[in-house]
Short mmCIF file of C-alpha atoms and ligand atoms in Angstrom, two decimals:
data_model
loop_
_atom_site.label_atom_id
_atom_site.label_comp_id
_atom_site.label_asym_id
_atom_site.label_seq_id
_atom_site.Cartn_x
_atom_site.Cartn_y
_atom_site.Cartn_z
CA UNK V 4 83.01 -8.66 32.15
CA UNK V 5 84.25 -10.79 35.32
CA UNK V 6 83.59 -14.63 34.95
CA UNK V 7 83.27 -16.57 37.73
CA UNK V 8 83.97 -19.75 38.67
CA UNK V 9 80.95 -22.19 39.09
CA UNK V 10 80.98 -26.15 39.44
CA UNK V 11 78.38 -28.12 37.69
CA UNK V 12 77.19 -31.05 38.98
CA UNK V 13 75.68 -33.11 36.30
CA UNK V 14 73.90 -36.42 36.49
CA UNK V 15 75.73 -38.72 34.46
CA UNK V 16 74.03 -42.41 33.45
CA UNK V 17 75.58 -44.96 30.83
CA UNK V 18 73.10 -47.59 30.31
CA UNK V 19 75.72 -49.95 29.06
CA UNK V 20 77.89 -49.12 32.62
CA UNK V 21 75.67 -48.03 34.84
CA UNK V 22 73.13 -49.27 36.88
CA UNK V 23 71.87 -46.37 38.48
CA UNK V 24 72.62 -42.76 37.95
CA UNK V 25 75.83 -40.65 39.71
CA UNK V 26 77.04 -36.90 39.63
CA UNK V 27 80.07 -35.81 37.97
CA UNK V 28 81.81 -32.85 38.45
CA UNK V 29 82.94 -29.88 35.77
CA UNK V 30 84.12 -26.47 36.83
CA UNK V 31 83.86 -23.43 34.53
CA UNK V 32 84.45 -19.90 34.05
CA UNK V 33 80.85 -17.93 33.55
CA UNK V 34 80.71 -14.57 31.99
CA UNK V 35 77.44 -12.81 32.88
CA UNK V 36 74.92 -13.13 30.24
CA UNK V 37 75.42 -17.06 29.98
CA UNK V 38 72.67 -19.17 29.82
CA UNK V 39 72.68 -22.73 31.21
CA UNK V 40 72.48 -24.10 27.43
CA UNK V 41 75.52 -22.07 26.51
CA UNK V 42 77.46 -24.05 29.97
CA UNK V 43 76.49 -27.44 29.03
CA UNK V 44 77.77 -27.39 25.09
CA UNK V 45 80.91 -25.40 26.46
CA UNK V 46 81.33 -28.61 28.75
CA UNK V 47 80.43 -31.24 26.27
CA UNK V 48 82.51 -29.29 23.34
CA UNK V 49 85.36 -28.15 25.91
CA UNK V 50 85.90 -31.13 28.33
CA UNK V 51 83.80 -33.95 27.73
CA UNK V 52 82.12 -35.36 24.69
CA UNK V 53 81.01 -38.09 26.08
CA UNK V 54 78.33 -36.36 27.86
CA UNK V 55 74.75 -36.22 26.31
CA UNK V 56 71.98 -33.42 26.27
CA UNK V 57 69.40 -32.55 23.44
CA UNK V 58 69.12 -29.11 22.21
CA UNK V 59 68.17 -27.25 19.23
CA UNK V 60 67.15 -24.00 18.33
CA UNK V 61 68.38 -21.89 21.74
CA UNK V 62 65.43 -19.73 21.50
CA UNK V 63 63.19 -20.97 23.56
CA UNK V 64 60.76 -21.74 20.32
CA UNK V 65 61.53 -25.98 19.97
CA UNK V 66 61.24 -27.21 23.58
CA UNK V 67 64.27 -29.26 23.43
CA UNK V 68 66.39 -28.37 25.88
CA UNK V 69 64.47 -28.93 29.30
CA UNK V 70 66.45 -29.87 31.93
CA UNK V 71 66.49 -30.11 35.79
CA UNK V 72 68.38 -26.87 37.20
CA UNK V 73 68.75 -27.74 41.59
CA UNK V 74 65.82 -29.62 41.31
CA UNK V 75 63.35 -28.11 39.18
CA UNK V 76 62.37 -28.37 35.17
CA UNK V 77 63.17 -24.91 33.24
CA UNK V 78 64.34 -25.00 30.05
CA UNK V 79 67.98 -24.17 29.81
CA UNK V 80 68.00 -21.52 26.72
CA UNK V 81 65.86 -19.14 28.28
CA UNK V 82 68.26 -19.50 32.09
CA UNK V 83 70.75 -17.65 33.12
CA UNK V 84 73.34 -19.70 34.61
CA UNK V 85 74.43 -17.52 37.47
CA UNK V 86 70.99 -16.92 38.58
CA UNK V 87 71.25 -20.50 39.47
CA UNK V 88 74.62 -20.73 41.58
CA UNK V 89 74.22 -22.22 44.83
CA UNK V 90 77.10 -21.73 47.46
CA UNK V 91 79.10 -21.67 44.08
CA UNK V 92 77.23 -24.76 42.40
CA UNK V 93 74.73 -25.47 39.73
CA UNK V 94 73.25 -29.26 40.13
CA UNK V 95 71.89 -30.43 36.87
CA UNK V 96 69.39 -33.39 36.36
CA UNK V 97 67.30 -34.89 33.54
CA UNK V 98 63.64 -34.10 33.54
CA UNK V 99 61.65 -35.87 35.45
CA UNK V 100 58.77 -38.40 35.23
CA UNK V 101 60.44 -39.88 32.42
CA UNK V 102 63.16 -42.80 32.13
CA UNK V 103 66.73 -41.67 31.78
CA UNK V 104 68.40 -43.21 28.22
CA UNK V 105 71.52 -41.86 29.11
CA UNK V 106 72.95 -38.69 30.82
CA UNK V 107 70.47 -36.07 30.36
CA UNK V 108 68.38 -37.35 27.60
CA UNK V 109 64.98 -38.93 28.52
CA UNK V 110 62.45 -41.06 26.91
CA UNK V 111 60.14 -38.93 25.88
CA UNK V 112 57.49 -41.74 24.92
CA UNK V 113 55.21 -41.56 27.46
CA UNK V 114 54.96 -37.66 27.21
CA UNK V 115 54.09 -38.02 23.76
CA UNK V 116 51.81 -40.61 24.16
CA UNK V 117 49.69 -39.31 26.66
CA UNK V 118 48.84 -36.64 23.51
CA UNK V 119 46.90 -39.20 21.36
CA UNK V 120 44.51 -39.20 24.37
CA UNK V 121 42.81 -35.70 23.40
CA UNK V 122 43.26 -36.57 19.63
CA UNK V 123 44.91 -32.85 19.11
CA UNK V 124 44.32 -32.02 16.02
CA UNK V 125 40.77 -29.92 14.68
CA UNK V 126 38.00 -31.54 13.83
CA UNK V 127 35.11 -29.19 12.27
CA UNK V 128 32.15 -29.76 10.88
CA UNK V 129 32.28 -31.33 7.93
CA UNK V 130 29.28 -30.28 6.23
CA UNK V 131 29.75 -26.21 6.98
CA UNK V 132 33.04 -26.15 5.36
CA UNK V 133 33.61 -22.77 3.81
CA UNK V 134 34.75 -22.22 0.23
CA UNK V 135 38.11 -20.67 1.83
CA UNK V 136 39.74 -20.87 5.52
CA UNK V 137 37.71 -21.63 8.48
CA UNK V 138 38.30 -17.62 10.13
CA UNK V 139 38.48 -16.41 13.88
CA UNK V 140 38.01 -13.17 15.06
CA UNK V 141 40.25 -11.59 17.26
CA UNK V 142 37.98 -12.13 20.14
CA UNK V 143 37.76 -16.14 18.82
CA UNK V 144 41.38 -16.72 19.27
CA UNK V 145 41.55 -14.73 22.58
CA UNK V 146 40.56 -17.59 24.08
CA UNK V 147 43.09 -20.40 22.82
CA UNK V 148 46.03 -17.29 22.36
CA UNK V 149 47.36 -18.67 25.82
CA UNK V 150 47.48 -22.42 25.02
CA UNK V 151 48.64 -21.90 20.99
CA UNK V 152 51.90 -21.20 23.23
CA UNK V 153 53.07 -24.52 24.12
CA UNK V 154 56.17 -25.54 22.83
CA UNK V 155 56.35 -29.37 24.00
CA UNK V 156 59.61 -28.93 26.43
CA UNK V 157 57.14 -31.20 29.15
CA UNK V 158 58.86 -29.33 31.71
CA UNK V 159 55.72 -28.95 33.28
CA UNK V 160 55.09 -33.12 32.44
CA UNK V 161 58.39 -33.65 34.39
CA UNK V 162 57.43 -31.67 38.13
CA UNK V 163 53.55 -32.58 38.12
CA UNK V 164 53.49 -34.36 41.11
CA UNK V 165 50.26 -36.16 40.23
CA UNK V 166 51.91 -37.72 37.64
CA UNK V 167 54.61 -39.43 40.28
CA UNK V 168 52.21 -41.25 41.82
CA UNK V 169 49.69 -42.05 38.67
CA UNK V 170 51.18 -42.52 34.99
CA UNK V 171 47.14 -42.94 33.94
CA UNK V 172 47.10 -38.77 34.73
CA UNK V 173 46.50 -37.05 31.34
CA UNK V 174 48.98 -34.42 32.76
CA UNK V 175 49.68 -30.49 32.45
CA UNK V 176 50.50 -30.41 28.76
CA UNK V 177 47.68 -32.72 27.31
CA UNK V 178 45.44 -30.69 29.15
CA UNK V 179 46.38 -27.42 27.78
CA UNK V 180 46.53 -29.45 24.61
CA UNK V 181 42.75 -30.39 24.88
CA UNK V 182 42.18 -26.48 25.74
CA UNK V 183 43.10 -25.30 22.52
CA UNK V 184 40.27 -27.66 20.83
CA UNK V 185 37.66 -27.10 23.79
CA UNK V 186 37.75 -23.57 23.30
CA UNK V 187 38.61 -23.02 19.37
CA UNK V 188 35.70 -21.56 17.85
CA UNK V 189 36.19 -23.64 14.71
CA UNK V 190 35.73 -27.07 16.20
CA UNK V 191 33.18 -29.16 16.08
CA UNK V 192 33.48 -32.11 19.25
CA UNK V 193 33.34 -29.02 22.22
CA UNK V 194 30.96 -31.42 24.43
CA UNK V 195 32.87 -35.03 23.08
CA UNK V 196 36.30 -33.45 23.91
CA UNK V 197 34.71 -32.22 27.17
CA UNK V 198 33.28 -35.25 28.68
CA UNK V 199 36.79 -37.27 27.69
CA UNK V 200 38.99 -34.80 29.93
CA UNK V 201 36.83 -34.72 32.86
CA UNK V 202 36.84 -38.43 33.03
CA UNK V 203 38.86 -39.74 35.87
CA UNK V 204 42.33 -39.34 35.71
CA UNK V 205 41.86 -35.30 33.57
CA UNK V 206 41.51 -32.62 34.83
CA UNK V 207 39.35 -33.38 38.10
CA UNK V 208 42.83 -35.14 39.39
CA UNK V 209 44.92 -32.22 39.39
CA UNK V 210 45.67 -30.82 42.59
CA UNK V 211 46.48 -27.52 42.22
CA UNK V 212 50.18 -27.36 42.95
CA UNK V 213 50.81 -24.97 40.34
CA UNK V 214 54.01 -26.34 39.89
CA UNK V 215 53.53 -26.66 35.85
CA UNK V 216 52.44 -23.17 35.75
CA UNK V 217 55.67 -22.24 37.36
CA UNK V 218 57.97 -24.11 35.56
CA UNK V 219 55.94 -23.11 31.93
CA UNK V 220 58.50 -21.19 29.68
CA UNK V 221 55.96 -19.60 27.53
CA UNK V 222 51.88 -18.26 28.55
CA UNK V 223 50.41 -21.70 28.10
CA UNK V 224 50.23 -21.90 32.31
CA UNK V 225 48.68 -25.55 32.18
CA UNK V 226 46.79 -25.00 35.88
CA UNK V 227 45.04 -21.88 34.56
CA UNK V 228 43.98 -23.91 31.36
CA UNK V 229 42.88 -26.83 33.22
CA UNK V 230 40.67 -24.25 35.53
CA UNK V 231 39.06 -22.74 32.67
CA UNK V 232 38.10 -26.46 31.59
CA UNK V 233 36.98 -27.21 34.58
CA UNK V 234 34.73 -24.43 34.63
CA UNK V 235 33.40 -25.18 31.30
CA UNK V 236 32.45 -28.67 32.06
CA UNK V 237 30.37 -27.10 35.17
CA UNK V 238 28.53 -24.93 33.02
CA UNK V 239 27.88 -27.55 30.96
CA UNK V 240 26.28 -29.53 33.66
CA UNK V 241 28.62 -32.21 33.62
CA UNK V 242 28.12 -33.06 37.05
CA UNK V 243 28.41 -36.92 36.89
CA UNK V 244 31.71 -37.09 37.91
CA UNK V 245 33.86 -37.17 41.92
CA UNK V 246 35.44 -33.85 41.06
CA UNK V 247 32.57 -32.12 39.27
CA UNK V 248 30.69 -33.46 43.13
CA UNK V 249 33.16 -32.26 44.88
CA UNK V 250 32.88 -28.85 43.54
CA UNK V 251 28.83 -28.53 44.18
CA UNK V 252 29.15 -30.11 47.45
CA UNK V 253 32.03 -27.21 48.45
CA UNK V 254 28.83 -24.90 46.81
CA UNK V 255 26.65 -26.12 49.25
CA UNK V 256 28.43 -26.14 52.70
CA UNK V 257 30.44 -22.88 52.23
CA UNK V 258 27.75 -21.37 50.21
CA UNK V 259 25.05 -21.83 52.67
CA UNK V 260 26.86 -22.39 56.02
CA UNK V 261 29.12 -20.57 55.18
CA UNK V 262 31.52 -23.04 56.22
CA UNK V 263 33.14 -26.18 54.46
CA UNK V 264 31.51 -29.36 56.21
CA UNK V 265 34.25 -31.94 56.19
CA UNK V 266 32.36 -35.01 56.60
CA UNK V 267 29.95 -34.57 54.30
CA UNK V 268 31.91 -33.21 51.14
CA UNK V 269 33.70 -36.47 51.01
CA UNK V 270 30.32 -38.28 51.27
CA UNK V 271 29.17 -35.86 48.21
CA UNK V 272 32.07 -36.34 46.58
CA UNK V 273 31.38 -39.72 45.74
CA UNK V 274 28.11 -40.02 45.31
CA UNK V 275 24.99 -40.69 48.16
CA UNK V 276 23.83 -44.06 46.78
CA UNK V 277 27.58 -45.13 45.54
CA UNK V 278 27.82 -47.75 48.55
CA UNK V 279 31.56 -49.37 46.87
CA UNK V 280 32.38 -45.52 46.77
CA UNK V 281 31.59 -44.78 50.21
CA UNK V 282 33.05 -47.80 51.79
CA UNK V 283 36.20 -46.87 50.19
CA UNK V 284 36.14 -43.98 52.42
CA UNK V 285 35.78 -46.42 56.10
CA UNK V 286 39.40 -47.06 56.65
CA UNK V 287 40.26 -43.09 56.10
CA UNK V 288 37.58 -41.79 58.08
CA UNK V 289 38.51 -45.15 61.01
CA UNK V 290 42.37 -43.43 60.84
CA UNK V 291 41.55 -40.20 61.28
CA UNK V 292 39.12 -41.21 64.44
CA UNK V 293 41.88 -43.54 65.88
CA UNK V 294 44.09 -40.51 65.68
CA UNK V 295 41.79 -37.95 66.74
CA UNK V 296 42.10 -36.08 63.06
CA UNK V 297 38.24 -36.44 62.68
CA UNK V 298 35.86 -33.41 62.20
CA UNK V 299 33.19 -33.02 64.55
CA UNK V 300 30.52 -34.33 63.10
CA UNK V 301 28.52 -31.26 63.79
CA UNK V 302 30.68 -28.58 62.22
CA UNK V 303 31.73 -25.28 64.74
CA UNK V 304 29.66 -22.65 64.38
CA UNK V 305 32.09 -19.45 63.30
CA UNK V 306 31.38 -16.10 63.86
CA UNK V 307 30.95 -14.36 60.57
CA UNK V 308 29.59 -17.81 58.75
CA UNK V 309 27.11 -14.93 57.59
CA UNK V 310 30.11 -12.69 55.82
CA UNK V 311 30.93 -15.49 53.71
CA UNK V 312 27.38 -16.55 52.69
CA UNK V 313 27.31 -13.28 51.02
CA UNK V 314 30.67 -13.57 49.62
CA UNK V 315 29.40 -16.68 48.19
CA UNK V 316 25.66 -15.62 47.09
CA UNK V 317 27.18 -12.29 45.11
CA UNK V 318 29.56 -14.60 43.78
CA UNK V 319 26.88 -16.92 42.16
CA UNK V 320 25.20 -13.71 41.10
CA UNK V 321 27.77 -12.29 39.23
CA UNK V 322 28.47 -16.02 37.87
CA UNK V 323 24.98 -15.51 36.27
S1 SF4 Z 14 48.76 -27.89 39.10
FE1 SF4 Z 14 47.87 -29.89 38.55
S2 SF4 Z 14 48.71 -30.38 36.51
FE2 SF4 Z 14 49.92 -28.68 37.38
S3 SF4 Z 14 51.68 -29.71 38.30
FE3 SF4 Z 14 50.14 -29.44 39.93
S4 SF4 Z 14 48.94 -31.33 39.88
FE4 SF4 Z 14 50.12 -31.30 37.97
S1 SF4 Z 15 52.65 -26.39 28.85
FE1 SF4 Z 15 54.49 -25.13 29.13
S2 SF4 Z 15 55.88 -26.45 30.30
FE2 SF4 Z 15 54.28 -27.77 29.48
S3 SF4 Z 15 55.10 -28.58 27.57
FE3 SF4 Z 15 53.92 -26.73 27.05
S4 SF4 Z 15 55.42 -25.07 27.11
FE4 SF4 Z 15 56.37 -26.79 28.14
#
């Protein structure tokens, strides 16, 4: 086996010396079959103990070893390091979203915290309990298998870009968190736990990126959880929310113009009668006129508006 010769950039931050992170360099021989894990203790073991990671079981079960690899959260067990070598480089970063303690190890607080917001843990009726365990049948835990996966890494936590611009986002991992009580046949606060994620600032806020799907090690996939939550809440009729409005009032411009009226899901989206709501929208909609980004207030007609109406209708069909 060849090795080959790869330098690692790693961020580097003393909190005693420092007062803002910088790179340092480390060059080492990689033998095919190395994982990124297995390059960071032979730097810290081989050339420099003064740098600091976490890491524990290297088997991708304990979730301690997430790191930044050129940018993006994986977690560092489970990578191979020269699947990663960029013009002969691998650039590695803390997580993100979190505050640097030192070197590569974050403060996981807030990642944790934002947990006791879905109060994980199950909560069944008290007055059915059983004289033995509470059982599932295979069909039962089909639908939490996926999010029974998470391992806690929050390398999903740490790209989320909704959480760089609002800390109040319950964020990937709660949510998949609150999908293995939503949908666990054995609890008892479905509706409770519902109404608390759809709130503002759970799942209506997340826009889709699918970054924290990508990044996921295992098959939790936090943006196909926090669809099938979504979806739950709908058939629930919780429809007293922006996003939940948002979602009929996409219904009822694609679904019967078959077309999606600009102006007036935005309108629906916060509510007819909501007049704080829709002024909130004035200096939006006033930019996008000054700039000529409006859309004509009487939508284009499209050819084939007619195709997608019965898209949409068969769609609602099979829904029911
Ligand atoms: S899909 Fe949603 S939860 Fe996932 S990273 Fe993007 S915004 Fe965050
Ligand atoms: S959802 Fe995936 S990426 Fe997020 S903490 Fe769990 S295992 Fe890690």
């Amino acid at each position: 086996m060849t090795a080959t010769n790869v330098t690692f950039k790693v961020f580097r931050f003393d909190p005693e010396k420092d007062t803002e992170g910088r790179y340092q360099d480390y060059t080492l021989a990689v033998a095919p079959g190395e994982t990124i894990l297995n390059c960071v203790n032979r730097i810290k073991w081989e050339q420099d103990q003064t740098l600091a990671h976490r890491f524990s079981c290297g088997s991708a079960i304990c979730g301690s070893c997430a790191m930044k690899i050129n940018g993006h959260a994986t977690l560092v067990c489970k990578t191979q390091a020269m699947d990663k070598v960029k013009d002969g480089v691998i650039r590695i970063d803390p997580i993100g979203n979190l505050k640097p303690l030192r070197d590569l190890v974050v403060d996981l607080t807030p990642f944790w915290k934002s947990f006791e917001k879905v109060e994980p843990w199950l909560a069944p009726d008290a007055h059915s309990a059983p004289e033995k365990e509470r059982l599932q049948t295979p069909e039962q835990f089909a639908k939490i298998d996926n999010s029974t996966t998470c391992i806690m890494c929050a390398a999903c936590f740490s790209d989320c870009n909704v959480l760089e611009v609002d800390k109040r986002y319950y964020g990937p991992a709660t949510l998949a968190k609150a999908h293995r009580f939503i949908f666990d046949s054995r609890d008892a606060r479905t509706e409770a736990r519902l109404r608390k994620v759809t709130e503002e600032t759970g799942v209506w806020d997340c826009t889709h990126c699918g970054e924290c799907s990508t990044r996921c090690p295992t098959e939790t996939k936090p943006l196909a959880r926090i669809n099938e939550i979504r979806q739950a809440a709908m058939k629930a009729g919780m429809h007293d929310t922006s996003g939940a409005r948002h979602v009929l009032g996409f219904r009822e411009t694609v679904g019967k113009r078959g077309l999606l009226d600009e102006n007036y899901v935005p309108i629906r989206s916060v509510g007819f009668f909501n007049l704080a709501g829709l002024l909130s929208l004035a200096p939006v909609g006033l930019r996008m006129l000054a700039r000529g980004k409006n859309p004509p207030f009487i939508p284009h007609s499209i050819e084939k508006a007619g195709e997608v109406r019965a898209i949409f209708a068969k769609r609602e069909e099979l829904n029911k």
